[in-house]
PDB file of N, CA and C in Angstrom:
ATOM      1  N   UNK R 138       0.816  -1.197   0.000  1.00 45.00           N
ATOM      2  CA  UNK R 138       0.000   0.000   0.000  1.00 45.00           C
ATOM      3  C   UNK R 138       0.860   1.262   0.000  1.00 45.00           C
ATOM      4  N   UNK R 139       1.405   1.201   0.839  1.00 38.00           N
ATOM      5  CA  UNK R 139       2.931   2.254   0.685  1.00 38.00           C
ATOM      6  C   UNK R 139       3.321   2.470  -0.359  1.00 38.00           C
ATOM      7  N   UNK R 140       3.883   1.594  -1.332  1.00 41.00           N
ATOM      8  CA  UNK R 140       4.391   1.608  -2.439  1.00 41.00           C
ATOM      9  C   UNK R 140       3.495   2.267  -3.416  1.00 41.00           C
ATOM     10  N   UNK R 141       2.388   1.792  -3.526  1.00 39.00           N
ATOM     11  CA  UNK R 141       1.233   2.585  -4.225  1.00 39.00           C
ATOM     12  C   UNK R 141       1.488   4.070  -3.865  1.00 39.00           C
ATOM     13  N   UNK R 142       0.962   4.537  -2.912  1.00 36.00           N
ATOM     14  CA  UNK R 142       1.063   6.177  -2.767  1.00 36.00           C
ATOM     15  C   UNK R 142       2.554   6.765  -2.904  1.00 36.00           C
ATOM     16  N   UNK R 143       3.633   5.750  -2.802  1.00 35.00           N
ATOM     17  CA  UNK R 143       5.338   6.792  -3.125  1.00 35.00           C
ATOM     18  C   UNK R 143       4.854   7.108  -4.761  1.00 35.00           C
ATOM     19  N   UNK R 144       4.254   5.820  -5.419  1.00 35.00           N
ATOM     20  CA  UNK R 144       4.481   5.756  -6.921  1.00 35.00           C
ATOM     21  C   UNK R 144       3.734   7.123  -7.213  1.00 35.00           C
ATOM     22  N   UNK R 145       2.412   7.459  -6.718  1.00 37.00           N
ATOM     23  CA  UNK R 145       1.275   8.361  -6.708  1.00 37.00           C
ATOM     24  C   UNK R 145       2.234  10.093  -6.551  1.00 37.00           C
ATOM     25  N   UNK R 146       2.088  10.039  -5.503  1.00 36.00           N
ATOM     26  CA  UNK R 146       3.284  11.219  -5.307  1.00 36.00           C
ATOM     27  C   UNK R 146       4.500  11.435  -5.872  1.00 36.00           C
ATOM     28  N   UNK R 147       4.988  10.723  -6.348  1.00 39.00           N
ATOM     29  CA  UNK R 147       6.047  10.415  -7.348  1.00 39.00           C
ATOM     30  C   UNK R 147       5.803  11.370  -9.154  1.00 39.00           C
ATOM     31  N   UNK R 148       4.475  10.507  -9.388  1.00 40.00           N
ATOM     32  CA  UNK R 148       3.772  11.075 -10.645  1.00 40.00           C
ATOM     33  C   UNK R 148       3.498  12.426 -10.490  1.00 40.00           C
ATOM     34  N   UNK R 149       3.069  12.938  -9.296  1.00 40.00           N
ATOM     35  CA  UNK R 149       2.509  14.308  -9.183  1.00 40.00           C
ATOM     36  C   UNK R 149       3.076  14.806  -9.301  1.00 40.00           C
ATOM     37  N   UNK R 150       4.282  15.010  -8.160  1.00 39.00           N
ATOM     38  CA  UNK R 150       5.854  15.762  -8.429  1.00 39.00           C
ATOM     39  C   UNK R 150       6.210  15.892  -9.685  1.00 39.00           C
ATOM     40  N   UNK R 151       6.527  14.849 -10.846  1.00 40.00           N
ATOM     41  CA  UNK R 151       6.640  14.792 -11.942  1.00 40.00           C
ATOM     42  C   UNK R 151       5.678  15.966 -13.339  1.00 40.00           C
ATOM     43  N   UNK R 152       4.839  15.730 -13.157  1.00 41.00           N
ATOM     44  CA  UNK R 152       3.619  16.688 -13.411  1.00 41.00           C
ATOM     45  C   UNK R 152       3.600  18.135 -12.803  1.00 41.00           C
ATOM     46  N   UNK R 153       3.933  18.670 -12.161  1.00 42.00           N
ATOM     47  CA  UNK R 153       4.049  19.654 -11.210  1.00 42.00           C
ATOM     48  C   UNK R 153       5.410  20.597 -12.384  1.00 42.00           C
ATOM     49  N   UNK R 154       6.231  19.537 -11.995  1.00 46.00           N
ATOM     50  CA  UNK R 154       7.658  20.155 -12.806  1.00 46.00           C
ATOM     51  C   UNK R 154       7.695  20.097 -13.650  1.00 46.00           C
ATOM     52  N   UNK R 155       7.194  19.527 -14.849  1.00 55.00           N
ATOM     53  CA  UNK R 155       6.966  19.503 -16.303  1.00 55.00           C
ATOM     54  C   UNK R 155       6.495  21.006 -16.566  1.00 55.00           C
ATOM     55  N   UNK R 156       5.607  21.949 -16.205  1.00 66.00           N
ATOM     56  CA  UNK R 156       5.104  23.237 -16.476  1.00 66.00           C
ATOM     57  C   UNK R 156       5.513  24.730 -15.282  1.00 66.00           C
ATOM     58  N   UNK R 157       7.175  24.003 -14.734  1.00 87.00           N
ATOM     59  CA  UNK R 157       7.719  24.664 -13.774  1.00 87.00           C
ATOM     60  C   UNK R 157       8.346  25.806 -14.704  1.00 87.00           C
ATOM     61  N   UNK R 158       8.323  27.023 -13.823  1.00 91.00           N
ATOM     62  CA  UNK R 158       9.014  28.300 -14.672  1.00 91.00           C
ATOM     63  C   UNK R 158      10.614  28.071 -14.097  1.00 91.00           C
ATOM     64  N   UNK R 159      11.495  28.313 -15.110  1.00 94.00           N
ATOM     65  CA  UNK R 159      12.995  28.080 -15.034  1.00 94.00           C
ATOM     66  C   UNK R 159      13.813  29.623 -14.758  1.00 94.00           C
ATOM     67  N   UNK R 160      12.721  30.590 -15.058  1.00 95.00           N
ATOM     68  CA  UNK R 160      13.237  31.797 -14.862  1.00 95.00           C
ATOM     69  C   UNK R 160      12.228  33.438 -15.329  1.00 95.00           C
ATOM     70  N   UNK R 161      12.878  34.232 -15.659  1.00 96.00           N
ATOM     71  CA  UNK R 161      12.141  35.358 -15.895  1.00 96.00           C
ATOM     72  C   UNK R 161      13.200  36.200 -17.020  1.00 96.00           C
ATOM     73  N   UNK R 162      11.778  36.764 -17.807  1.00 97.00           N
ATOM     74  CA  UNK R 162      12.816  37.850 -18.382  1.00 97.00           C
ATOM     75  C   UNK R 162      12.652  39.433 -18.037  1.00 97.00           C
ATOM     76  N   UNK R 163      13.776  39.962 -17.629  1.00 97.00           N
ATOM     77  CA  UNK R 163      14.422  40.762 -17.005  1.00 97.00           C
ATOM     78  C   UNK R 163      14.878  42.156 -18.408  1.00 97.00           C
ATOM     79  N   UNK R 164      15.123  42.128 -18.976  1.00 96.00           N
ATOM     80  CA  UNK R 164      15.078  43.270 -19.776  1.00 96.00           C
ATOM     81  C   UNK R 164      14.182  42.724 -21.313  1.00 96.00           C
ATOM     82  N   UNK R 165      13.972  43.651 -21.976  1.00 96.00           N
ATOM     83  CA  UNK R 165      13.437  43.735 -23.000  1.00 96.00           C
ATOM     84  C   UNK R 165      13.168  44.762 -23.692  1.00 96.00           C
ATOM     85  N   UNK R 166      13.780  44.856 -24.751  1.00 94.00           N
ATOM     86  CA  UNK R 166      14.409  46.380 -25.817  1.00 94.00           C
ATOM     87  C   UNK R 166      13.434  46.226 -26.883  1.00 94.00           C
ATOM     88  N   UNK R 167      12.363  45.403 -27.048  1.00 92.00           N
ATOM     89  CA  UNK R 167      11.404  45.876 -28.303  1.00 92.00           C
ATOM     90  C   UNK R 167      11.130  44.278 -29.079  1.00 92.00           C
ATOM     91  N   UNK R 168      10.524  44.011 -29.738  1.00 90.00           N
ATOM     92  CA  UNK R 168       9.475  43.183 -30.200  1.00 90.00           C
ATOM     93  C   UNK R 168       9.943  41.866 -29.523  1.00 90.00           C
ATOM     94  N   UNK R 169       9.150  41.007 -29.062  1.00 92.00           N
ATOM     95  CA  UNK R 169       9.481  39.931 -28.303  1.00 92.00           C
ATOM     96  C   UNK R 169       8.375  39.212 -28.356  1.00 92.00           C
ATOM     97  N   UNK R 170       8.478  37.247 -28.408  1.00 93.00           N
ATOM     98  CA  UNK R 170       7.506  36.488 -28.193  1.00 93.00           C
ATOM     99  C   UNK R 170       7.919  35.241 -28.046  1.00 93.00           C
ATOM    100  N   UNK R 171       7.483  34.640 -27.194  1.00 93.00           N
ATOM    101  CA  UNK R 171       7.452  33.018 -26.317  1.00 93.00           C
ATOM    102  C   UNK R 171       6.932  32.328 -26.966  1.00 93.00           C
ATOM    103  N   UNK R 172       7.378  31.528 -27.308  1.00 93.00           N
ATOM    104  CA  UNK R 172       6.236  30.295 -28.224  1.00 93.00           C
ATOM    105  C   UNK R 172       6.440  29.182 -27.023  1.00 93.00           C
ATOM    106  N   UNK R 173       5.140  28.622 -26.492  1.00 94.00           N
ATOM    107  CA  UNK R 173       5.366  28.123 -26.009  1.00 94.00           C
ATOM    108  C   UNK R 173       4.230  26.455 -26.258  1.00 94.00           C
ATOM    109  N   UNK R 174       4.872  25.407 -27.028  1.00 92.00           N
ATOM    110  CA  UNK R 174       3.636  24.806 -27.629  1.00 92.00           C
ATOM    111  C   UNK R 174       3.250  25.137 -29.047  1.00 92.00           C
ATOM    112  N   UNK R 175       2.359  25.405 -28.987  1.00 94.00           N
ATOM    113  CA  UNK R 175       1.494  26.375 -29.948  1.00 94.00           C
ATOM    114  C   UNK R 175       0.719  27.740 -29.432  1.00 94.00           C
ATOM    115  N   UNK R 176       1.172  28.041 -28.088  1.00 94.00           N
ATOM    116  CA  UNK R 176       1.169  29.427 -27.949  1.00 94.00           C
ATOM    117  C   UNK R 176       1.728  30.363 -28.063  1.00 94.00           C
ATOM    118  N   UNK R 177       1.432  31.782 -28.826  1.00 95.00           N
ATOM    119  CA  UNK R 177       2.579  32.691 -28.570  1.00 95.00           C
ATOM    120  C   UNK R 177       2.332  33.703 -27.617  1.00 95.00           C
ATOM    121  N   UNK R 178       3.082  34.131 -26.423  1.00 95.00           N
ATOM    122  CA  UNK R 178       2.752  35.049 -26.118  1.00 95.00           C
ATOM    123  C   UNK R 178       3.849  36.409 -25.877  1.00 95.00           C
ATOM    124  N   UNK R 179       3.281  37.095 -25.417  1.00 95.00           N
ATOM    125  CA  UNK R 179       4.458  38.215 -25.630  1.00 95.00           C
ATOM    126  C   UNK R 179       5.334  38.178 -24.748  1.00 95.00           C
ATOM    127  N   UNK R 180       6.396  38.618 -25.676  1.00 94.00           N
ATOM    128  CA  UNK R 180       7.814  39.053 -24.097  1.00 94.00           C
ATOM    129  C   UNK R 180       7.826  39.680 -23.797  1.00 94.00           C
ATOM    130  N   UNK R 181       7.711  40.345 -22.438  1.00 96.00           N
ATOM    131  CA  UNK R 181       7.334  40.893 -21.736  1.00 96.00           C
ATOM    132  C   UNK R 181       8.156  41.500 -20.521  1.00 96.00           C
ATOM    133  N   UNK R 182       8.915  42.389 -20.121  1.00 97.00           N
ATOM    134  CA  UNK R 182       9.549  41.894 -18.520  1.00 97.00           C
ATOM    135  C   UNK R 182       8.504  41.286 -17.709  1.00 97.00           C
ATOM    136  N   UNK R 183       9.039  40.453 -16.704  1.00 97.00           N
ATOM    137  CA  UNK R 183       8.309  39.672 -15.619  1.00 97.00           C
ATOM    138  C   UNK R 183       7.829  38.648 -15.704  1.00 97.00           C
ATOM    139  N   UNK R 184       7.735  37.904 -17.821  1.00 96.00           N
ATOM    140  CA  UNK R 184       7.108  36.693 -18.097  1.00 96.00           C
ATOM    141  C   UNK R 184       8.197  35.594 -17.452  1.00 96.00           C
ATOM    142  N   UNK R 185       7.514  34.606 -17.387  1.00 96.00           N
ATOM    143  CA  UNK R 185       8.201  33.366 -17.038  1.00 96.00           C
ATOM    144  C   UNK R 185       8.551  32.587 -17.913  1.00 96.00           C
ATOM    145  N   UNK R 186       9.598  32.146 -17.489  1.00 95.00           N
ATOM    146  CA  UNK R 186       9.893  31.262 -18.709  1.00 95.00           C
ATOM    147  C   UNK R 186       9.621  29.747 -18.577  1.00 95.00           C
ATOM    148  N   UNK R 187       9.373  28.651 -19.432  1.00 94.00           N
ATOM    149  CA  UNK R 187       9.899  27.172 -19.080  1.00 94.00           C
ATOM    150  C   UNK R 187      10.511  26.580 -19.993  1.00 94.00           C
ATOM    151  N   UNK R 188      10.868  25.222 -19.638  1.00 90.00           N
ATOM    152  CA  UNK R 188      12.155  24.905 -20.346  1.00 90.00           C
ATOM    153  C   UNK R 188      11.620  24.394 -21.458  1.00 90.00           C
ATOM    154  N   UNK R 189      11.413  23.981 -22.646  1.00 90.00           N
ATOM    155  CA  UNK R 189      10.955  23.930 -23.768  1.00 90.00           C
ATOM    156  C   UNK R 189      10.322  25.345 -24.897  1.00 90.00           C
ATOM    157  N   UNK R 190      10.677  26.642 -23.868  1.00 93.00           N
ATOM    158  CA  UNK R 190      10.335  27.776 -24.622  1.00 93.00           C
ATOM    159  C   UNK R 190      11.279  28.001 -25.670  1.00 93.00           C
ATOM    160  N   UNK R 191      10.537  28.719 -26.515  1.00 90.00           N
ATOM    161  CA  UNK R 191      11.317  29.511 -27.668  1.00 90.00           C
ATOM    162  C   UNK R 191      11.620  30.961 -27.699  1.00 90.00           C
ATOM    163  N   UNK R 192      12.074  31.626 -27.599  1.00 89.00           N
ATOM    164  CA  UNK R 192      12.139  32.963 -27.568  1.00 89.00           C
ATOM    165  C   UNK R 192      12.182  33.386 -28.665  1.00 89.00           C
ATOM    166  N   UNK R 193      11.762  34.859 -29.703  1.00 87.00           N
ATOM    167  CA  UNK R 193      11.938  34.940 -30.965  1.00 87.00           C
ATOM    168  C   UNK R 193      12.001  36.623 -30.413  1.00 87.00           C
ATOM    169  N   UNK R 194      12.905  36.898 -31.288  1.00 84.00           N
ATOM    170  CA  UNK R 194      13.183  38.910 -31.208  1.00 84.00           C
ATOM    171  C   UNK R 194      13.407  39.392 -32.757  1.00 84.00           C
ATOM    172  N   UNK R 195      13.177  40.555 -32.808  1.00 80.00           N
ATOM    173  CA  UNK R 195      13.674  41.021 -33.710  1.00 80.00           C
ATOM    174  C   UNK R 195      14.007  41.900 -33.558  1.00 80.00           C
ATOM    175  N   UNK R 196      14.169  43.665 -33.374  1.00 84.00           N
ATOM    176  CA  UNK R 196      15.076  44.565 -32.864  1.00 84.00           C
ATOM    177  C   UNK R 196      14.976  44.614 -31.528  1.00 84.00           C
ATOM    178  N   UNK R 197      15.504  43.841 -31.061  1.00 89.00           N
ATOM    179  CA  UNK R 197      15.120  42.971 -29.860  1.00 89.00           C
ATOM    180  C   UNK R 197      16.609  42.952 -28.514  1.00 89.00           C
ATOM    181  N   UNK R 198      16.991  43.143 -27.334  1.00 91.00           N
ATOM    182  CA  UNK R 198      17.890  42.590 -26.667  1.00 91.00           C
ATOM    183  C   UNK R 198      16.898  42.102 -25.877  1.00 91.00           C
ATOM    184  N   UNK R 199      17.375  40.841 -25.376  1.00 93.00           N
ATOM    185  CA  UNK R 199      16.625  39.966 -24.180  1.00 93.00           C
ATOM    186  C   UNK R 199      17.563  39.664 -23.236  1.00 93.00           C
ATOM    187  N   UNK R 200      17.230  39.662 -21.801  1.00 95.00           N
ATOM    188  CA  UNK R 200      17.694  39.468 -20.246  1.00 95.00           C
ATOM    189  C   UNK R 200      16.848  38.674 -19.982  1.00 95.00           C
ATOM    190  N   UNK R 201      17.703  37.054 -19.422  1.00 95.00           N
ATOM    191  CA  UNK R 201      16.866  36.260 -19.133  1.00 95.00           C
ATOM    192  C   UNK R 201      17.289  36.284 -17.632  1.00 95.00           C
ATOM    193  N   UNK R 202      17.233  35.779 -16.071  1.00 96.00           N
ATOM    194  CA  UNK R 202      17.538  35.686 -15.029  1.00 96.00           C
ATOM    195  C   UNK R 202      16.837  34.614 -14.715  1.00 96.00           C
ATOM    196  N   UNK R 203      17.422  33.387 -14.369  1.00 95.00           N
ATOM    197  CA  UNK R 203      16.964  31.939 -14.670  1.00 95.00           C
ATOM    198  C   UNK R 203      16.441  31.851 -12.629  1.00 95.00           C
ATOM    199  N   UNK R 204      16.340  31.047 -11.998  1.00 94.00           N
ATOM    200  CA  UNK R 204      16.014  30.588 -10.626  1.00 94.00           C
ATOM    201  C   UNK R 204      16.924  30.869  -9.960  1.00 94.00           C
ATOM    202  N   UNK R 205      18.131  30.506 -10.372  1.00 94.00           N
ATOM    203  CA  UNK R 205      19.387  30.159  -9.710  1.00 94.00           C
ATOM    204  C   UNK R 205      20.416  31.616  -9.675  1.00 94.00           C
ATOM    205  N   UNK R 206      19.405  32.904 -10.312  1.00 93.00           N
ATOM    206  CA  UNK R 206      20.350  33.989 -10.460  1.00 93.00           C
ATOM    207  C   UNK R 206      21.417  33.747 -11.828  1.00 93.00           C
ATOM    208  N   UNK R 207      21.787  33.213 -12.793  1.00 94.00           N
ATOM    209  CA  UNK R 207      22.367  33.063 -13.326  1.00 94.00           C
ATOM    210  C   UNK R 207      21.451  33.811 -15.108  1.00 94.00           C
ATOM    211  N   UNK R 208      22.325  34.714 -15.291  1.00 94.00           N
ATOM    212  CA  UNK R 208      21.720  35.928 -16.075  1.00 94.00           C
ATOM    213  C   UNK R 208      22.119  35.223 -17.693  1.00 94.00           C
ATOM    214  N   UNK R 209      21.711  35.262 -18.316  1.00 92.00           N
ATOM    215  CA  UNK R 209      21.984  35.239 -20.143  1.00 92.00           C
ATOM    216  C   UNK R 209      21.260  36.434 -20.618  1.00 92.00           C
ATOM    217  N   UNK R 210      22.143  36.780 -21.740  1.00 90.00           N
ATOM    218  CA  UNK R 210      21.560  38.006 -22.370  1.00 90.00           C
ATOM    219  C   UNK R 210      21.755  37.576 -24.154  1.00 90.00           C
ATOM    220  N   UNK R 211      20.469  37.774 -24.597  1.00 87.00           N
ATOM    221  CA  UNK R 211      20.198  37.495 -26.446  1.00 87.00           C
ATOM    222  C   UNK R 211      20.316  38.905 -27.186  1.00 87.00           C
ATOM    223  N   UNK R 212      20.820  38.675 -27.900  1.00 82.00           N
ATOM    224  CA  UNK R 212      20.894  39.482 -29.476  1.00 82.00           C
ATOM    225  C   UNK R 212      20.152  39.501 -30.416  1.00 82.00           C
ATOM    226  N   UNK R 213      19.613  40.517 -30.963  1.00 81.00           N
ATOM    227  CA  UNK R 213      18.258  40.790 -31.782  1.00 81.00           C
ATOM    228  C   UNK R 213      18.791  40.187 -32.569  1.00 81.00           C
ATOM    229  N   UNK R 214      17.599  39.440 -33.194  1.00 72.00           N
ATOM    230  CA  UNK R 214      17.353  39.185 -34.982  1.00 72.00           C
ATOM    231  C   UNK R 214      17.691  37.367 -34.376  1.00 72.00           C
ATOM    232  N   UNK R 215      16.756  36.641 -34.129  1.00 65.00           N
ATOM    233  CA  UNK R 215      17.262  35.361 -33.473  1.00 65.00           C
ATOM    234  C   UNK R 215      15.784  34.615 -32.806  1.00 65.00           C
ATOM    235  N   UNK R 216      16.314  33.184 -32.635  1.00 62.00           N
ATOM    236  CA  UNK R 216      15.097  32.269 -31.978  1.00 62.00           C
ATOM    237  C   UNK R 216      16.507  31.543 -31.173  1.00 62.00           C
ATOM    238  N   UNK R 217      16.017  31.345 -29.918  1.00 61.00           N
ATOM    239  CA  UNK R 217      16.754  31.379 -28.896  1.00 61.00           C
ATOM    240  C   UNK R 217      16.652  29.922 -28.463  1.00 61.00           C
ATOM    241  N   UNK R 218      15.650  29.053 -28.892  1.00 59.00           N
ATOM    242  CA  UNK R 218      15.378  27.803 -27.702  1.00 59.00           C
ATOM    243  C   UNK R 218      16.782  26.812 -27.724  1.00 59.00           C
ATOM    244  N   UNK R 219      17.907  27.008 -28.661  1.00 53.00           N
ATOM    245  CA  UNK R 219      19.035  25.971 -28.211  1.00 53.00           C
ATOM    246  C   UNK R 219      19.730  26.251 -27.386  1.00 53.00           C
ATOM    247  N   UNK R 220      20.180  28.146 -26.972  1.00 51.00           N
ATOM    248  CA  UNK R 220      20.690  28.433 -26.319  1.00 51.00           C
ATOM    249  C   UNK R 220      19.615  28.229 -25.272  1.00 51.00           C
ATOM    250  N   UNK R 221      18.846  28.319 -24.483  1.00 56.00           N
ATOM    251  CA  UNK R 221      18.007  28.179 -23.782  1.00 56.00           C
ATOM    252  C   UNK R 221      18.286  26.467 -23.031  1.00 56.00           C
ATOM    253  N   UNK R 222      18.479  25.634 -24.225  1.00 52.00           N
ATOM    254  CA  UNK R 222      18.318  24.020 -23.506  1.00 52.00           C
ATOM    255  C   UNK R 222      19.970  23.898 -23.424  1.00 52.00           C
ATOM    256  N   UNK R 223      20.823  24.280 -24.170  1.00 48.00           N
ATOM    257  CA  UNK R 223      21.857  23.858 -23.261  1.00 48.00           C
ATOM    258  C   UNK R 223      22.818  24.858 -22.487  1.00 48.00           C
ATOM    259  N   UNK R 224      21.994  25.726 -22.164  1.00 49.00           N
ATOM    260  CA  UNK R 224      21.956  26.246 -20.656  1.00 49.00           C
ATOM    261  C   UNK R 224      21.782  25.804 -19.591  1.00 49.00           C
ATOM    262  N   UNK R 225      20.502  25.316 -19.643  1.00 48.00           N
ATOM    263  CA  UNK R 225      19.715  24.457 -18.669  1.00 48.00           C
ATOM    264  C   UNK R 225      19.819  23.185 -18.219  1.00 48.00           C
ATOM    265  N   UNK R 226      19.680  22.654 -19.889  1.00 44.00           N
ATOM    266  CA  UNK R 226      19.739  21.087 -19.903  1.00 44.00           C
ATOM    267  C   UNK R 226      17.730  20.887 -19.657  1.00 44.00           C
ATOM    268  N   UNK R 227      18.435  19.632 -19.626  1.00 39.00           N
ATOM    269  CA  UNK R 227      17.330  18.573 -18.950  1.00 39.00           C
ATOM    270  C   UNK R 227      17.177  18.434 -18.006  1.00 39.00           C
ATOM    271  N   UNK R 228      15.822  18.941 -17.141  1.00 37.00           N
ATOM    272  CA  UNK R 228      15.684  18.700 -15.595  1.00 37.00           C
ATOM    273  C   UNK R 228      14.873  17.658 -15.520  1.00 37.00           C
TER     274      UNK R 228
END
């Protein structure tokens, strides 16, 4: 019975962190958008980020400030999600 509910709580945790924000963006100099899925939404200061996002700019600088304090900064004219995953990685 034990084993049942670690497995249970186990899954949740799992689920929980799949749609966890990895960070925020922190500056933003002009046209910006998150694809996230098949959503786009705007970049924004204060949006969140998660790890499978895309970032897209065009006269654009982006400030990302991830959980951990650890800052990256993008260059207009660009789609960002490789720099993004191996930054991060795989959590």
């Amino acid at each position: 019975m034990y084993q049942g509910i670690a497995y249970f709580v186990f899954a949740i945790l799992l689920c929980v962190r799949a749609g966890a924000s990895i960070g925020r963006l922190t500056e933003v100099t002009g046209p910006t958008q998150i694809v996230r899925g098949s959503e786009k939404l705007d970049g924004k200061i204060g949006t969140e980020l998660e790890q499978e996002d895309t970032i897209e700019t065009l006269k654009a600088r982006v400030s990302i400030t991830f959980d951990d304090d650890t800052q990256m900064h993008l260059e207009p004219y660009g789609m960002h999600q490789d720099s993004l995953q191996r930054t991060v990685g795989r959590m």
